[in-house]
Short mmCIF file of C-alpha atoms in Angstrom, two decimals:
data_model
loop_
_atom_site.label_atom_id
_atom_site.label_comp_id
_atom_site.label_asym_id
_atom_site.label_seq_id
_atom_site.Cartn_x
_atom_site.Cartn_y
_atom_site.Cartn_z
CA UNK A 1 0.00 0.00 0.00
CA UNK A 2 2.58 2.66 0.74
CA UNK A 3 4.26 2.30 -2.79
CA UNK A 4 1.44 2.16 -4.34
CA UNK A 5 0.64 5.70 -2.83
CA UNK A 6 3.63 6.90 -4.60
CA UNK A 7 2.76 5.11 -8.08
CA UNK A 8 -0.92 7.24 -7.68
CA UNK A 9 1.08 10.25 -7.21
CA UNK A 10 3.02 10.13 -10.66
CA UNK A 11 0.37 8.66 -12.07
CA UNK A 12 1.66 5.45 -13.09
CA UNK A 13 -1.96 4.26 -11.94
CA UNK A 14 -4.97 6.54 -11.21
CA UNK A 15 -7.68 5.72 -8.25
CA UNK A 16 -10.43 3.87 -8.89
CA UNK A 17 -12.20 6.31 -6.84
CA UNK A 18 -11.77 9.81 -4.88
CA UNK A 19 -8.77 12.00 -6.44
CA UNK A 20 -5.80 13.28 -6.02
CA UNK A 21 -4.84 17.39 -6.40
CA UNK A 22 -1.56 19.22 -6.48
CA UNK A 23 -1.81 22.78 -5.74
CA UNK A 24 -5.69 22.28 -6.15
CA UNK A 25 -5.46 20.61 -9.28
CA UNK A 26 -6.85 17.07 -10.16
CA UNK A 27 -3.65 15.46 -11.54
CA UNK A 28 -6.14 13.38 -14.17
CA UNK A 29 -6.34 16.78 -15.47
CA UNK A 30 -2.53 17.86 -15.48
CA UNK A 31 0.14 17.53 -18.00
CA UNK A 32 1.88 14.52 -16.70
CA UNK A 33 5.33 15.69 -17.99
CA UNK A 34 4.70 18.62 -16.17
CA UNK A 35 3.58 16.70 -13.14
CA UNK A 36 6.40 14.53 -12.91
CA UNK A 37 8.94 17.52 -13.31
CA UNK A 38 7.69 18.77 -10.27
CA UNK A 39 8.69 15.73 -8.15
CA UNK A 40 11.89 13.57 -7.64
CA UNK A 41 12.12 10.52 -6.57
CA UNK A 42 15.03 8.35 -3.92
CA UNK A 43 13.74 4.77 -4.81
CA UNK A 44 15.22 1.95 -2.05
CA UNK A 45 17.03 0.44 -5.47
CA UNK A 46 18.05 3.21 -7.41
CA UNK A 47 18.83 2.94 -11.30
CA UNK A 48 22.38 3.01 -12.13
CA UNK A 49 23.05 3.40 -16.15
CA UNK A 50 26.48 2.05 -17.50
CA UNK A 51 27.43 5.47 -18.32
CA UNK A 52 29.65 8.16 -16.37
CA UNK A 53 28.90 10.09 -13.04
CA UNK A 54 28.44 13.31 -15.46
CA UNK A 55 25.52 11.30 -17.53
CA UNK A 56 24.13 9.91 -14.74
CA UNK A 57 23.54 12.40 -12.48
CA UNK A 58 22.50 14.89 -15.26
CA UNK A 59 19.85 11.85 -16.50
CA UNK A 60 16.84 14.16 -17.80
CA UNK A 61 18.51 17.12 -17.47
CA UNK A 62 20.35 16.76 -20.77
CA UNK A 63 20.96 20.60 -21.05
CA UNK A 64 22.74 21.42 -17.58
CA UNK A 65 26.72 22.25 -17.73
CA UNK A 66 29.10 20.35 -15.53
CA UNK A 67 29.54 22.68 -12.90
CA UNK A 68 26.20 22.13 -12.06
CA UNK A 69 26.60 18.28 -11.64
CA UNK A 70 29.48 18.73 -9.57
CA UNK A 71 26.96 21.21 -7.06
CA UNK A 72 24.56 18.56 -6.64
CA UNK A 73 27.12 15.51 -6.48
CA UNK A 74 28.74 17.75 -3.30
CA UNK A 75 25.33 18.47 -1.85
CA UNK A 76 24.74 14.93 -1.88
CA UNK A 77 28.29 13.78 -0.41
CA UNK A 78 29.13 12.04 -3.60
CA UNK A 79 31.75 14.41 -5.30
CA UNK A 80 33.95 13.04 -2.23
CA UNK A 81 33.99 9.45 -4.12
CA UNK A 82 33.63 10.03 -7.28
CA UNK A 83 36.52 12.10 -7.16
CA UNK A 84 38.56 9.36 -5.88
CA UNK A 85 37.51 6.40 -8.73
CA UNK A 86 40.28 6.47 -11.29
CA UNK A 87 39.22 8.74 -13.74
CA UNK A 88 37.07 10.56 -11.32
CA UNK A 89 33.59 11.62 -12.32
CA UNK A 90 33.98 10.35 -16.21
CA UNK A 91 34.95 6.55 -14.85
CA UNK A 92 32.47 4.16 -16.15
CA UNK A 93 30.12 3.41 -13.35
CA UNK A 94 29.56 -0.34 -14.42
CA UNK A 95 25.85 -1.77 -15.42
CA UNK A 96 23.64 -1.04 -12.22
CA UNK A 97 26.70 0.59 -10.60
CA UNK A 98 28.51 -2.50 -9.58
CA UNK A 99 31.59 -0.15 -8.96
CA UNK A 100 29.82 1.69 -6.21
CA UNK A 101 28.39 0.18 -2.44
CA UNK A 102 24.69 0.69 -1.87
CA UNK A 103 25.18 4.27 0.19
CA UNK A 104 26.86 5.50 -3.01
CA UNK A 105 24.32 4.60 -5.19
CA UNK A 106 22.25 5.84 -3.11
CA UNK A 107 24.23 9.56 -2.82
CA UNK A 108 24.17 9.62 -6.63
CA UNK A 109 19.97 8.90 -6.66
CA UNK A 110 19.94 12.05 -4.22
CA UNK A 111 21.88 14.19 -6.38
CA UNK A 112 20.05 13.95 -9.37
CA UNK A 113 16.91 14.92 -7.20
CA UNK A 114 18.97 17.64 -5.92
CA UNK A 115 19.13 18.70 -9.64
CA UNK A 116 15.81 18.71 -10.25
CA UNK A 117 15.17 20.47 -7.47
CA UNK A 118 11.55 19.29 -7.26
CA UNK A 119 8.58 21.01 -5.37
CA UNK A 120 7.66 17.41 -3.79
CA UNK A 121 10.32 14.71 -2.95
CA UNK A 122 9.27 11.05 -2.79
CA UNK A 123 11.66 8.62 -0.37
CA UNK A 124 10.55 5.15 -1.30
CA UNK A 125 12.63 3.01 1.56
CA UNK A 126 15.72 4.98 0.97
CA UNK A 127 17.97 4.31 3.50
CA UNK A 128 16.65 0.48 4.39
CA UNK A 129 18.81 -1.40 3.28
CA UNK A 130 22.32 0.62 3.80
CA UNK A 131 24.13 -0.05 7.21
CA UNK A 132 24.79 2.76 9.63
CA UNK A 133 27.40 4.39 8.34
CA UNK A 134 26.80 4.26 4.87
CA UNK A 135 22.85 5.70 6.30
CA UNK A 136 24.44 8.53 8.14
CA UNK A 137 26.22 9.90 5.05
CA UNK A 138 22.76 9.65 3.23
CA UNK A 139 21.03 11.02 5.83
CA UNK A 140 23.38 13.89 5.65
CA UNK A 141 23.10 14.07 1.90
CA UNK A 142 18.82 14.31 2.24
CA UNK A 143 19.50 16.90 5.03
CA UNK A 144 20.40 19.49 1.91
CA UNK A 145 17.57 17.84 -0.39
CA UNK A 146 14.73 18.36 2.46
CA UNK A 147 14.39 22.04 2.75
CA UNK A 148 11.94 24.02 1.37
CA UNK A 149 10.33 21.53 0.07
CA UNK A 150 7.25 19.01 0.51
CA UNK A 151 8.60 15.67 1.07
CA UNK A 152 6.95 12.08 1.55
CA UNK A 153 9.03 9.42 3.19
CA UNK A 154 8.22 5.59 3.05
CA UNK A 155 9.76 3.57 5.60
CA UNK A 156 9.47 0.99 7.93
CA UNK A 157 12.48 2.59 10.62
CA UNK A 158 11.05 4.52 13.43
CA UNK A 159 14.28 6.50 13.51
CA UNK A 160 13.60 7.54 9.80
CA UNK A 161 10.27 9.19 10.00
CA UNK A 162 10.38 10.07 14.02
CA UNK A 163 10.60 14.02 13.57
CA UNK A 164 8.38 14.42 10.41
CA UNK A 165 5.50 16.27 10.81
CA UNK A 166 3.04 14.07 10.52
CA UNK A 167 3.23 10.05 10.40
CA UNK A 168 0.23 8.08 8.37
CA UNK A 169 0.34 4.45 9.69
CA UNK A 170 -0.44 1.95 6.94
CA UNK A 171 -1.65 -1.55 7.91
CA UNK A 172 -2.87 -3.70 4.86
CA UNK A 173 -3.21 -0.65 2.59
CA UNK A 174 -5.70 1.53 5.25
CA UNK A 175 -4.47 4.37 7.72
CA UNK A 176 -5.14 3.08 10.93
CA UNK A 177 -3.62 6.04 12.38
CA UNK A 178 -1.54 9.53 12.14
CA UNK A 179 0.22 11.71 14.23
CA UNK A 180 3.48 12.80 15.67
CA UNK A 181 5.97 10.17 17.02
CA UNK A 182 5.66 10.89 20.39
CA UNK A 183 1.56 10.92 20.09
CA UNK A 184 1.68 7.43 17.81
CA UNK A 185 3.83 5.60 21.04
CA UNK A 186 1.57 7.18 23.75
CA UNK A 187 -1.24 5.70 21.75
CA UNK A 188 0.32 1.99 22.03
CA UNK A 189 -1.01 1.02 19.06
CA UNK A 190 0.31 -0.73 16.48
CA UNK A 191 3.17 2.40 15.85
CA UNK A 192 4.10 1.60 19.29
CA UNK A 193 4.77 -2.19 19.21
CA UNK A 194 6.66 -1.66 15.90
CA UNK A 195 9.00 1.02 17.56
CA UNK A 196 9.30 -1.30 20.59
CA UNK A 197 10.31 -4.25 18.70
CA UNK A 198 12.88 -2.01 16.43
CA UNK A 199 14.33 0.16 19.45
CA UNK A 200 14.58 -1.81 22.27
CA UNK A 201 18.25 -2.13 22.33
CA UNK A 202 19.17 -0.07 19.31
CA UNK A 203 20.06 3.70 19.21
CA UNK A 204 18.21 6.11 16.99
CA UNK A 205 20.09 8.12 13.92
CA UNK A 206 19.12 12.04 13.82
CA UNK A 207 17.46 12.46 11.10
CA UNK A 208 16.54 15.80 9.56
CA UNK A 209 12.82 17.91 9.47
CA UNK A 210 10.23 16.65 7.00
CA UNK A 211 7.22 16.41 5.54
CA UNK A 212 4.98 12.63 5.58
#
């Protein structure tokens, strides 16, 4: 259910019923290029081309120079590695970017958004399946993607979505409840047991201000 929420937002499906508006406008009834312009999305898997940092980072942006690829690969964190493959941002990434870990795959995903510089941000799982210190870095690199923007995070870590705004909690595709963190655990519901069972013995990451 919660990826699905993001497919109805690009419009890779549309509802069966009710409908969906972005700045009061049925998105059934908007340009879809137009629509999907205005959003960027940090998938949990994100698509590596076998291609350069330059081409990848600038992928759908065909038109921007390199100086602005190499702002949005440091805003990210990623300049710092790709600096240090062999021939530096025009090495050959590999197909799927088998020459990179998952947090720098991960750094490159967030600098392309950072391009784009979207009114609405999507985080599909984005940091799930990196291990703490390759999720700090990212963390660090979606603190500079965050601001001033709308942003909807999916994930199943407490510690990802614990000073958002708002929390929706999804159980079987329904919203069984929303809230802040500190309202959802008072409520010991099922937000409760899930943070219980994640955070009994294991300390929280910061994480940044956003939007759910």
């Amino acid at each position: 259910g919660k990826s699905t929420v993001l497919q109805l937002l690009l419009r890779f499906y549309d509802p069966d019923a009710g409908e969906i508006h972005f700045d009061g406008v049925d998105i059934r009834q908007a340009d879809q290029q137009q629509l999907r312009r205005r959003m960027a999305l940090v998938p949990q898997d994100p698509v590596i081309f076998g291609a350069d940092a330059w081409e990848n980072i600038r992928y759908g942006f065909p038109g921007v120079t390199d100086a602005d690829v190499r702002r949005a690969a440091e805003a990210a964190h990623a300049a710092e590695f790709l600096d240090q493959l062999p021939q530096g941002f025009n090495t050959f990434l590999g197909e799927r970017g088998v020459r990179l870990s998952g947090g720098q795959r991960q750094r490159i995903a967030i600098a392309r958004a950072i391009l784009r510089d979207p009114a609405v941000l999507l985080l599909d799982e984005a940091t799930s399946s990196l291990d703490a210190e390759s999720e700090r870095l990212v963390q660090d690199a979606l603190e500079q993607l965050l601001q001033a923007r709308t942003t909807i995070i999916i994930a199943h870590r407490r510690a990802t979505v614990r000073k958002v705004d708002l929390i929706l909690v999804m159980d079987h595709g329904s919203i069984v409840a929303s809230g802040h963190n500190d309202e959802l655990v008072a409520a010991d519901g099922l937000y409760a047991r899930l943070a219980a069972l994640q955070f009994r013995d294991t300390p929280e990451l910061p994480v940044p201000p956003a939007t759910v």
